[in-house]
Coordinates of C-alpha atoms and ligand atoms in Angstrom, one line a residue:
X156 CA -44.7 83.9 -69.2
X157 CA -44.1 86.9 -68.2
X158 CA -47.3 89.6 -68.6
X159 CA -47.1 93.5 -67.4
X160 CA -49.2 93.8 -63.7
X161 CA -51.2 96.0 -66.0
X162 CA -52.4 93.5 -68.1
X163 CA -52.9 91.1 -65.1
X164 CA -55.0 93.3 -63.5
X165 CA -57.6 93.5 -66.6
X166 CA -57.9 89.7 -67.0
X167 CA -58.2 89.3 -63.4
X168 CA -61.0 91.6 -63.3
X169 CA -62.6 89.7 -65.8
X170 CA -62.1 86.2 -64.5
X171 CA -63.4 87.4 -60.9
X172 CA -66.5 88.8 -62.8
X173 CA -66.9 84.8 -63.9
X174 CA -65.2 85.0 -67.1
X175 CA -62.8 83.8 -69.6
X176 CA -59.7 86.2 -70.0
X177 CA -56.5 85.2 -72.2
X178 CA -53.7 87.5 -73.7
X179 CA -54.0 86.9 -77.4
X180 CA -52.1 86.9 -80.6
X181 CA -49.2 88.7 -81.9
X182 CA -47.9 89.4 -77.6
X183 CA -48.2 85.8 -76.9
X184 CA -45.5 85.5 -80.1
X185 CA -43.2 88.2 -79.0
X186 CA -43.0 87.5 -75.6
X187 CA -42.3 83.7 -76.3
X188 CA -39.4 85.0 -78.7
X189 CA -38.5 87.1 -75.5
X190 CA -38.9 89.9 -77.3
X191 CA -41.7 93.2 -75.8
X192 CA -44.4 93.6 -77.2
X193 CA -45.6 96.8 -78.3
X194 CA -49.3 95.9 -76.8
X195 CA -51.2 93.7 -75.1
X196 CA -54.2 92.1 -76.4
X197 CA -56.9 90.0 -74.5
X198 CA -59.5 88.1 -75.6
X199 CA -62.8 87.2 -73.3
X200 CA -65.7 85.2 -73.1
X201 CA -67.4 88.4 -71.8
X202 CA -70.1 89.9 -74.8
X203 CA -68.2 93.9 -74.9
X204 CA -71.5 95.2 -72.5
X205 CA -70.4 92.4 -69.2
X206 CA -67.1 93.5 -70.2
X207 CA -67.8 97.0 -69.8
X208 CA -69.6 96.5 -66.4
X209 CA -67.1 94.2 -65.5
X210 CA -64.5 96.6 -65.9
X211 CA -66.5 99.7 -64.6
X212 CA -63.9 100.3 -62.2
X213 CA -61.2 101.3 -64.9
X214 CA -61.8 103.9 -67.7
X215 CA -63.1 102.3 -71.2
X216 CA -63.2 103.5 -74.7
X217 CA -65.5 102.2 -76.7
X218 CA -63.3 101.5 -79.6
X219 CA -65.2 98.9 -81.5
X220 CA -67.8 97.9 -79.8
X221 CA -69.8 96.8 -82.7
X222 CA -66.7 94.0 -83.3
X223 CA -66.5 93.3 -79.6
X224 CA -63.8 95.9 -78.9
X225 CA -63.3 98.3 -75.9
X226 CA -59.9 99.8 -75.1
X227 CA -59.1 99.7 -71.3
X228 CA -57.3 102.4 -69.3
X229 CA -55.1 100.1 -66.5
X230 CA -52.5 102.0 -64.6
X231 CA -51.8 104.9 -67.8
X232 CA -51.6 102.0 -70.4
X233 CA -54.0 101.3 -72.9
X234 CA -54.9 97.6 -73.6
X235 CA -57.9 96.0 -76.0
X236 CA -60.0 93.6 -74.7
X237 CA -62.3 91.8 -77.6
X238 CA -64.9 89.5 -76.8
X239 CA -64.4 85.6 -78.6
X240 CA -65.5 86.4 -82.1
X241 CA -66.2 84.2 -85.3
X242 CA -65.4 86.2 -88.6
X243 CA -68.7 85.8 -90.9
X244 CA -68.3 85.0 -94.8
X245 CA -65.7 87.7 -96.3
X246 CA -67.2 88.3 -99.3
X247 CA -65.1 91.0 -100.7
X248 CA -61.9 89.6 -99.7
X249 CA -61.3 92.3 -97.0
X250 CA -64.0 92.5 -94.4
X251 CA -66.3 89.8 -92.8
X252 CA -69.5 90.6 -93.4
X253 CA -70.5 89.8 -90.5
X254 CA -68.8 88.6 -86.5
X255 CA -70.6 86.9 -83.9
X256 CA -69.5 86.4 -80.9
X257 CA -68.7 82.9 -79.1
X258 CA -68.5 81.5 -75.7
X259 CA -65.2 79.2 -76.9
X260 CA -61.7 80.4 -77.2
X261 CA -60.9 78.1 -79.6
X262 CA -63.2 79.5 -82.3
X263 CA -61.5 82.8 -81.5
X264 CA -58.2 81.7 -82.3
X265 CA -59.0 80.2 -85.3
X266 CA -59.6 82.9 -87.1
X267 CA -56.5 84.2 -86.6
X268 CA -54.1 84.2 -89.8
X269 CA -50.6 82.2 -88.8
X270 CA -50.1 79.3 -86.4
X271 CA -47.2 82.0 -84.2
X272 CA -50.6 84.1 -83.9
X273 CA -53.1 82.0 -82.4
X274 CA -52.0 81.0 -79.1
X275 CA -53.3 82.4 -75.5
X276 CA -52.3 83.1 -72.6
X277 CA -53.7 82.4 -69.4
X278 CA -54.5 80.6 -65.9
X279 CA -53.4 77.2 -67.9
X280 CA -50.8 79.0 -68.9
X281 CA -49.9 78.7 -73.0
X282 CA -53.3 77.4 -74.9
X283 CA -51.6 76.7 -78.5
X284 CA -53.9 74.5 -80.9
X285 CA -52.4 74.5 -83.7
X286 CA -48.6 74.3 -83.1
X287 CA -47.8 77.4 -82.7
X288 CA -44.9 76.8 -80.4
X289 CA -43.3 74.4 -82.5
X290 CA -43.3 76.8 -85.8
X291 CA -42.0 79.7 -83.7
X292 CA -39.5 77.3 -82.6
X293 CA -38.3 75.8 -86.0
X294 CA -39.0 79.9 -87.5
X295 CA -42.4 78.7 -89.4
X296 CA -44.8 80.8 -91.1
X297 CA -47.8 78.6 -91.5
X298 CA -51.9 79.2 -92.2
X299 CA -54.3 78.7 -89.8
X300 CA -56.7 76.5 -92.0
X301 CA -56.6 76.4 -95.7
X302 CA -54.3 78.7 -96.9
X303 CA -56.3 79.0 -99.7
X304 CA -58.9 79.8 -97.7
X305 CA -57.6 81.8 -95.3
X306 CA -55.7 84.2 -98.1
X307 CA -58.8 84.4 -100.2
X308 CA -60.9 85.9 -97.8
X309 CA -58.1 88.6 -96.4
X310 CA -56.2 89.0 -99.1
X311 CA -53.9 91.3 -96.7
X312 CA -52.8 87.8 -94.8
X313 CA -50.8 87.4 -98.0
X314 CA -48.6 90.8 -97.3
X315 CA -48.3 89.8 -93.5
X316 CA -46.7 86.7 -94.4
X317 CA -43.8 87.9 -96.0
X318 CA -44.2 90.1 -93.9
X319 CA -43.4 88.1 -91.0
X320 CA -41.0 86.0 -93.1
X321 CA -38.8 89.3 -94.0
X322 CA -38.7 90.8 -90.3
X323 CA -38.3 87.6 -87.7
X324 CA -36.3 85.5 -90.9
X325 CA -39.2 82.9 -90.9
X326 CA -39.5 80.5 -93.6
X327 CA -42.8 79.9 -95.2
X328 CA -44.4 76.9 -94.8
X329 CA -44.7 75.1 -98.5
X330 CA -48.6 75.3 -99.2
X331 CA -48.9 78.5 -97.2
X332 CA -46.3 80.0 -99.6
X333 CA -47.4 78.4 -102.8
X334 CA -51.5 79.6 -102.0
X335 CA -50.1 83.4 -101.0
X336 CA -48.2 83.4 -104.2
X337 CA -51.3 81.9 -106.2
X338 CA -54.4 84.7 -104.5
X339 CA -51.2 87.3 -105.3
X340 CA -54.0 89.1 -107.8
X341 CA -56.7 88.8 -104.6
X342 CA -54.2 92.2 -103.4
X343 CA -55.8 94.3 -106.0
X344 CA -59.2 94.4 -103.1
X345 CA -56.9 95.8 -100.6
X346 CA -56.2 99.6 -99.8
X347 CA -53.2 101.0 -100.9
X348 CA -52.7 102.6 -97.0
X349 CA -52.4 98.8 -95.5
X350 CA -50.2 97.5 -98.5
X351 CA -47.8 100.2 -97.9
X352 CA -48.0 99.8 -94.1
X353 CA -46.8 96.3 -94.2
X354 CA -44.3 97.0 -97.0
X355 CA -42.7 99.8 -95.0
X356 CA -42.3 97.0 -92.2
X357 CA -41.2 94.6 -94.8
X358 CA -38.3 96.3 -96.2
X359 CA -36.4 96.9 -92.9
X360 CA -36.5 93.2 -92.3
X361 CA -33.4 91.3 -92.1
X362 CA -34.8 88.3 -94.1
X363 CA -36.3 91.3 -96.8
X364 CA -33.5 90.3 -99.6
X365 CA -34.7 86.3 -99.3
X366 CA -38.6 87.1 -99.1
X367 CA -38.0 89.4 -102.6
X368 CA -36.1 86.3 -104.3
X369 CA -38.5 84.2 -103.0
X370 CA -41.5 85.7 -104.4
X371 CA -40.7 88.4 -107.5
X372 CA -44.4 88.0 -108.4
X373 CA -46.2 89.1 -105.3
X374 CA -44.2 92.2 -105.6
X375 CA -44.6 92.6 -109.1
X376 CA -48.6 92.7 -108.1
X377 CA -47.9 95.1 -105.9
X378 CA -45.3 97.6 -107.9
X379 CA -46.1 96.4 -111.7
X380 CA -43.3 99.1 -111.9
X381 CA -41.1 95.9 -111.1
X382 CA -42.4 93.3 -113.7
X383 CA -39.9 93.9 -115.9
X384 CA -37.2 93.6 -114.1
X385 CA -37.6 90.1 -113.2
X386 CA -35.4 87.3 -115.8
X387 CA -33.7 90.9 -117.2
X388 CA -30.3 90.4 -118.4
X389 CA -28.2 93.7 -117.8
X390 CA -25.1 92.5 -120.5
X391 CA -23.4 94.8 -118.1
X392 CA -19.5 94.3 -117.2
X393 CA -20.8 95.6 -113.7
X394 CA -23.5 92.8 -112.9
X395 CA -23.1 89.6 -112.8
X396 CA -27.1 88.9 -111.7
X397 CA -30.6 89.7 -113.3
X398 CA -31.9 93.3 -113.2
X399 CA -34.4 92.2 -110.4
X400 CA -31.5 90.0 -108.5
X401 CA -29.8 92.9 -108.3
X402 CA -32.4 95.1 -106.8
X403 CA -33.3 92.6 -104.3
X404 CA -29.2 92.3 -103.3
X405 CA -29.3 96.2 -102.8
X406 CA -31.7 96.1 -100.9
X407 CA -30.3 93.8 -98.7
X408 CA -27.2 96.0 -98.4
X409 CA -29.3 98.9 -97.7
X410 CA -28.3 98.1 -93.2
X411 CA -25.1 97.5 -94.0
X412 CA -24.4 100.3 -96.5
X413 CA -26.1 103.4 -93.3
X414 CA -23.8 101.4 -90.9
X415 CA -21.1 102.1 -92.9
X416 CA -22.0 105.6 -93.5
X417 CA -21.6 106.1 -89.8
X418 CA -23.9 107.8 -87.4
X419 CA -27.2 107.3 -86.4
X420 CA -30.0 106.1 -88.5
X421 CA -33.5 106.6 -87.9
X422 CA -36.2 104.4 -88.7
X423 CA -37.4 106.2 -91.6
X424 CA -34.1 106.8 -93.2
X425 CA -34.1 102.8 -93.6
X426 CA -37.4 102.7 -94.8
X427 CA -37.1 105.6 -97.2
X428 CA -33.5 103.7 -98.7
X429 CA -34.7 100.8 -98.6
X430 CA -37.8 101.9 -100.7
X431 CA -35.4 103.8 -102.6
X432 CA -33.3 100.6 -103.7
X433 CA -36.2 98.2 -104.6
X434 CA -37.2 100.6 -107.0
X435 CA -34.2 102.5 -107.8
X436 CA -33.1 100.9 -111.6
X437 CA -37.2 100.3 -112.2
X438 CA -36.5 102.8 -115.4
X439 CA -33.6 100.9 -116.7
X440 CA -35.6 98.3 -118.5
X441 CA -37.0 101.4 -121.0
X442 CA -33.9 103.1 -121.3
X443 CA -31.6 99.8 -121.8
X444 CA -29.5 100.5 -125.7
X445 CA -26.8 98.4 -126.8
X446 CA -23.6 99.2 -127.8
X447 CA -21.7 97.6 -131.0
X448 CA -19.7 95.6 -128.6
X449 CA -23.1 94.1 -126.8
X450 CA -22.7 95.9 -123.6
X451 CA -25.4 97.4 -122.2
X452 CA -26.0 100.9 -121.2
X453 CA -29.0 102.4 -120.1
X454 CA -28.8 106.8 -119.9
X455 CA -31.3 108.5 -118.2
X456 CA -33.0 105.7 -116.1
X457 CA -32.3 107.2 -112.6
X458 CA -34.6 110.2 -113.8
X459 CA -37.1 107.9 -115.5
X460 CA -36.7 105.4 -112.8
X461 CA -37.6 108.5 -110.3
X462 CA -41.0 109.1 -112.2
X463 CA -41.9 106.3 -112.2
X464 CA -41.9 105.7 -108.5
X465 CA -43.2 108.6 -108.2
X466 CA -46.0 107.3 -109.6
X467 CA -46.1 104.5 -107.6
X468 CA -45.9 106.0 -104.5
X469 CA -48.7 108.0 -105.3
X470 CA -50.6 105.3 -106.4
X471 CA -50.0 103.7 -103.0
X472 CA -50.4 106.8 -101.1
X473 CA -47.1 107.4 -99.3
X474 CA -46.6 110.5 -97.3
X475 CA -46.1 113.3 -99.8
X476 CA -42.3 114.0 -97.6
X477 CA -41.4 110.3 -97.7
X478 CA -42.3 110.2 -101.8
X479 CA -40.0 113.4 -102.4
X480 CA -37.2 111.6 -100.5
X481 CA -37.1 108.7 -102.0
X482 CA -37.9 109.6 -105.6
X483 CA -34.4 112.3 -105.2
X484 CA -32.3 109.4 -103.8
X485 CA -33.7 107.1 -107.2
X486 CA -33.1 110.5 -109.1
X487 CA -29.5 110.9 -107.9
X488 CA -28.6 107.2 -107.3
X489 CA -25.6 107.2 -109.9
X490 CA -24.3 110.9 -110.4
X491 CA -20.4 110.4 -110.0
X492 CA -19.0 111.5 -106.3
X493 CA -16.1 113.8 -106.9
X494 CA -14.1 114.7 -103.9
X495 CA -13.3 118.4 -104.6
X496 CA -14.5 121.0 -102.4
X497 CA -16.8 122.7 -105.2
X498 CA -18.6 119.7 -106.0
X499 CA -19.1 118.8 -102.5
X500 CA -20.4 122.4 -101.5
X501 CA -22.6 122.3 -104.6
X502 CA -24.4 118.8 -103.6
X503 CA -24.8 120.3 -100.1
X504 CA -26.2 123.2 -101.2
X505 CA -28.8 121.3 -103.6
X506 CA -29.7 118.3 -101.3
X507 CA -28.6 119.2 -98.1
X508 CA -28.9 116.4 -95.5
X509 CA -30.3 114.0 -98.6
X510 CA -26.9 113.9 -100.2
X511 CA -25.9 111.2 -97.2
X512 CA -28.7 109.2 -98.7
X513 CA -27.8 109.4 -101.8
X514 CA -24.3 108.3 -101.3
X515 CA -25.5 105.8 -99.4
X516 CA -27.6 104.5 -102.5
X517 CA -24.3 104.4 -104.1
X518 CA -22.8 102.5 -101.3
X519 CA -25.9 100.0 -101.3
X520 CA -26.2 100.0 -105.3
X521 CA -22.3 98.7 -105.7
X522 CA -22.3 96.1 -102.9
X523 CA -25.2 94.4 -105.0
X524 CA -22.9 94.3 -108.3
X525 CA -20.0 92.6 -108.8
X526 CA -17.2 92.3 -106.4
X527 CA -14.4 94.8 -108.4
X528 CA -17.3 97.8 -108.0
X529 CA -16.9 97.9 -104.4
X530 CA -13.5 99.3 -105.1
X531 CA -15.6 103.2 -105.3
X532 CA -16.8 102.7 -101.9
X533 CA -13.8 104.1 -100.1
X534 CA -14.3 107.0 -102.2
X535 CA -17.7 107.5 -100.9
X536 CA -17.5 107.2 -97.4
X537 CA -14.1 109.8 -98.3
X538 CA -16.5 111.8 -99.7
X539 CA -19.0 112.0 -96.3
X540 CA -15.8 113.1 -94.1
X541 CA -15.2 115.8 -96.0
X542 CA -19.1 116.3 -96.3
X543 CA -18.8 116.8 -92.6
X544 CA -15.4 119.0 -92.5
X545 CA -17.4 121.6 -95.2
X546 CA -20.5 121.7 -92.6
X547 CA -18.4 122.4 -89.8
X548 CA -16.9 125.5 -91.4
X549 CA -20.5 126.4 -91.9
X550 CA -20.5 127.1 -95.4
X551 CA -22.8 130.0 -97.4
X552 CA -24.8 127.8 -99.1
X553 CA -28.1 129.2 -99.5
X554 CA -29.3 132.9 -100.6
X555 CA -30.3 133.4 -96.9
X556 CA -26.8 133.2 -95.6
X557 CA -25.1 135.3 -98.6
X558 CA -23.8 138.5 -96.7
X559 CA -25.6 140.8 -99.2
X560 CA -29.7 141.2 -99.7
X561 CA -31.6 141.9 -102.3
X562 CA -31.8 145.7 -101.3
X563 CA -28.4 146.1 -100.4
X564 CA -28.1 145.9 -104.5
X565 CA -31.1 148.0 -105.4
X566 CA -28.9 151.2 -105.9
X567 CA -27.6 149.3 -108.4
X568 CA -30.1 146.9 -109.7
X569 CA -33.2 147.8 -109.3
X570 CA -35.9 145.5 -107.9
X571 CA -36.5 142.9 -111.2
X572 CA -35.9 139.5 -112.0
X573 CA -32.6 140.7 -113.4
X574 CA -31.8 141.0 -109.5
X575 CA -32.7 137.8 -108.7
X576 CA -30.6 136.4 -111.3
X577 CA -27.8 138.1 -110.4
X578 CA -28.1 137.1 -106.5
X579 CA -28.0 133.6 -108.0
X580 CA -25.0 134.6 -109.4
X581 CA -23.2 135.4 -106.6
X582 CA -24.1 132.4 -104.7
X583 CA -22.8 130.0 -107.3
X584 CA -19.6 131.9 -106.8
X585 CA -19.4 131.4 -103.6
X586 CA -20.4 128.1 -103.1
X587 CA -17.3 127.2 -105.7
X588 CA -15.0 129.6 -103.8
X589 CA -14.7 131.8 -106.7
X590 CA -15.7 134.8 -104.4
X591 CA -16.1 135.8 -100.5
X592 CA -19.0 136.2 -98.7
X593 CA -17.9 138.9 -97.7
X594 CA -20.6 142.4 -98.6
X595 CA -17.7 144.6 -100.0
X596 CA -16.4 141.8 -102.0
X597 CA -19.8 140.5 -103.6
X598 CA -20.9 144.6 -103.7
X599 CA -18.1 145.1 -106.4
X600 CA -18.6 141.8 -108.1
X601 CA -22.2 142.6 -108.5
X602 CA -21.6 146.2 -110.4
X603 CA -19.1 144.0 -112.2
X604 CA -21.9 141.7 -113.3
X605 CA -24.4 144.5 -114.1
X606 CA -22.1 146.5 -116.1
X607 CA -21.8 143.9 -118.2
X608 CA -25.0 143.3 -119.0
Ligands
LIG873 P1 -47.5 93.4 -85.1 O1 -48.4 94.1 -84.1 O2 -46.2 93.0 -84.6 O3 -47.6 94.0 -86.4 P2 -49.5 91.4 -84.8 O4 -49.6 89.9 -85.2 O5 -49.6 91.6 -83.3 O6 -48.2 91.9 -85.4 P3 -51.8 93.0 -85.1 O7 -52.3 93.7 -86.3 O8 -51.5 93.7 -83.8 O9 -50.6 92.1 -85.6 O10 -52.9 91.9 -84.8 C1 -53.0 91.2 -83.5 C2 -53.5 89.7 -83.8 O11 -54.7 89.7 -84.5 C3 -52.5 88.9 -84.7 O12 -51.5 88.4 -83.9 C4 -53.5 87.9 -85.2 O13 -53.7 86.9 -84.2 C5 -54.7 88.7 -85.4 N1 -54.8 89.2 -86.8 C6 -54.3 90.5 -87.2 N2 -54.6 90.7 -88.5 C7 -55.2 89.6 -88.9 C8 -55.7 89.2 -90.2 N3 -55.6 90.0 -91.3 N4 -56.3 88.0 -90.3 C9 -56.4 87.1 -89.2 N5 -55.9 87.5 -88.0 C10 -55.3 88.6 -87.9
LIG874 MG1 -49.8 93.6 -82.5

């Protein structure tokens, strides 16, 4: 296997001081999936004091010593060594209450949630006890243990599994899926900050649209919000799926509808859309009405869908930026695109970049319906060229770039909210290309506009 000289040089250190050094956990997985891992983790027979005298000649931090953890400076890069530990009873299905520490690596690993993250490596080269190798092999998520067990006392386990199952496109093993889905309610103990965390990983997974099918009630424990949508029937000429069906397929498109909106996407553009979609028709279940002829409609939910997430991302304390994002795309997520120039302007001016997002919503929203509603998408990505044309001729679209001020007006208007209004004015007629920005030409527009009030 291949390990960073870095890390070598740590466990080296140790085993010349006469002990046990292995690299541990989740970069033992990646690097066997030949993929780099963001860190290196070793685990060592040295109690954290012989580890820090051991490893006097680098410079330590003192992460967490009291749970056998010191962070290593080797050659600029920071890696954690942790002394062989045994979790105590958890009692509150979060934290053990207590850790010891052990002299045998095998007690170490075995506390360690999924068979993929308990193997070491070291001078034997892999050490894999429980068959790790063969379930990253055949793409297994499986319990170290008892699932039971295992989920009941870190109830967070549960959210790394699908987790895991979303992002590599694992399966879960049977009785590891069945117990997370059974301690679902065990979530309630764990902070909102580390559910969010692993759902913000989740949803960019490729395998995200498979794990939400799979298992509508762990996220309905985690975003009541969704409950209703599972089993919904939409009686909608567009859909030809349940309410929550659909939500899960949109999300899936959420990749393939940014690839087609061209450009780069960031990271967080994915996660904010993708958080956008799974809870984007969330307020269609409360607006849903039938007409005479059974079809059913459902006005307003964007705005009450967009509330409620709002909600909900407060509840689960999202970054105030990323909540205001993804509660607009909900709010917006099926006003009609037009392709004229004035409604263009006027979404550019109210959302700026967000109006991409939001027509890529759209995109992601119809490729989750039935086949005939990707017919609008053309129109979309139509309407993101010309998006681009308009910001290229660098358009007046906010008061700041009108070529007239507030005080070039006050011999007319003096300073009052009457002013304001009327510089509001002129903007709208400029972003529709009723008027030029131009100071003679909005000068005589605004005595026009006075003089007739
Ligand atoms: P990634 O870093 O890619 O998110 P990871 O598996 O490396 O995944 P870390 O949080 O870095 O996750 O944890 C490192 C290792 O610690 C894991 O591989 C696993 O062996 C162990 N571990 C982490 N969290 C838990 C947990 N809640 N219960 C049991 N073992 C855990
Ligand atoms: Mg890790």
């Amino acid at each position: 296997m291949d390990i960073p000289n870095y890390a070598k040089a740590v466990m080296q250190t140790l085993e010349n001081a006469g002990y046990e050094a292995y690299i541990v956990g989740g970069c033992v997985r990646d690097t066997l999936m030949g993929k780099l891992p963001h860190d290196y983790d070793i685990a060592s027979s040295a109690l954290p004091e012989e580890a820090k005298r051991a490893l006097s000649g680098f410079k330590v931090i003192e992460t967490g010593i009291k749970h056998g953890t010191i962070t290593v400076i080797s050659n600029g890069q920071q890696i954690e060594v942790t002394t062989y530990r045994i979790d105590g009873d958890y009692s509150d299905g979060r934290h053990p209450e207590s850790v010891s520490f052990t002299q045998k690596l095998e007690n170490d690993l075995a506390r360690r949630d999924f068979t993929i993250n308990g193997m070491a490596y070291g001078r034997e080269g892999i050490i894999d006890i429980f068959g790790g190798r063969e379930d990253l092999k055949r793409g297994i998520i499986r319990c170290i243990g008892e699932p039971e067990k295992r989920f009941s006392e870190d109830a967070l386990r549960i959210m790394r599994a699908i987790r895991f199952s979303a992002v590599l496109g694992f399966e879960i093993e049977e009785s590891t899926a069945r117990s997370a889905s059974e301690c679902r309610s065990l979530l309630k103990k764990i902070s909102a900050e580390r559910i969010l965390a692993e759902l913000k990983q989740l949803i960019r997974g490729k395998d995200t649209e498979r794990v939400l099918l799979q298992f509508p009630e762990i996220f309905a424990e985690i975003l009541p919000e969704l409950a209703c949508e599972i089993g919904f029937e939409q009686y909608s000429r567009y859909h030809d799926s349940t309410l929550y069906e659909h939500t899960a397929r949109a999300v899936g498109a959420v990749r393939s509808a940014l690839e087609k909106t061209g450009g780069e996407h960031s990271e967080e553009a994915e996660t904010a859309l993708g958080l956008a979609m799974l809870l984007h028709d969330c307020g269609k279940v409360r607006r849903q009405s039938r007409s005479a002829d059974g079809e059913g409609h459902y006005y307003g939910h964007a705005a009450v869908g967009a509330e409620m997430t709002d909600a909900a991302l407060r509840r689960l304390k999202c970054s105030n930026t990323e909540r205001e994002r993804i509660c607009k795309i909900i709010k917006y997520h099926d006003i009609p695109i037009e392709l004229s120039g004035k409604f263009l302007r006027r979404q550019l001016a109210k959302h700026g970049d967000l109006f991409r997002d939001i027509v890529a919503a759209h995109i992601a929203d119809d490729m989750a319906k039935r086949e005939f509603c990707r017919e609008r998408i053309p129109t979309y990505l139509k309407a993101l060229e010309k998006i681009k044309e308009i910001e290229d001729e660098k358009p007046c679209l906010t008061l700041k770039e009108l070529a007239v001020n507030g005080s070039d007006l006050t011999d007319m208007i003096p300073p009052s909210p009457e002013l304001g209004r009327i510089l509001r004015k002129l903007l709208m007629e400029v972003i529709d290309g009723k008027l030029e920005n131009e100071k003679g030409a909005l000068k005589a527009r605004a005595a026009e506009l006075t003089a007739r009030c």
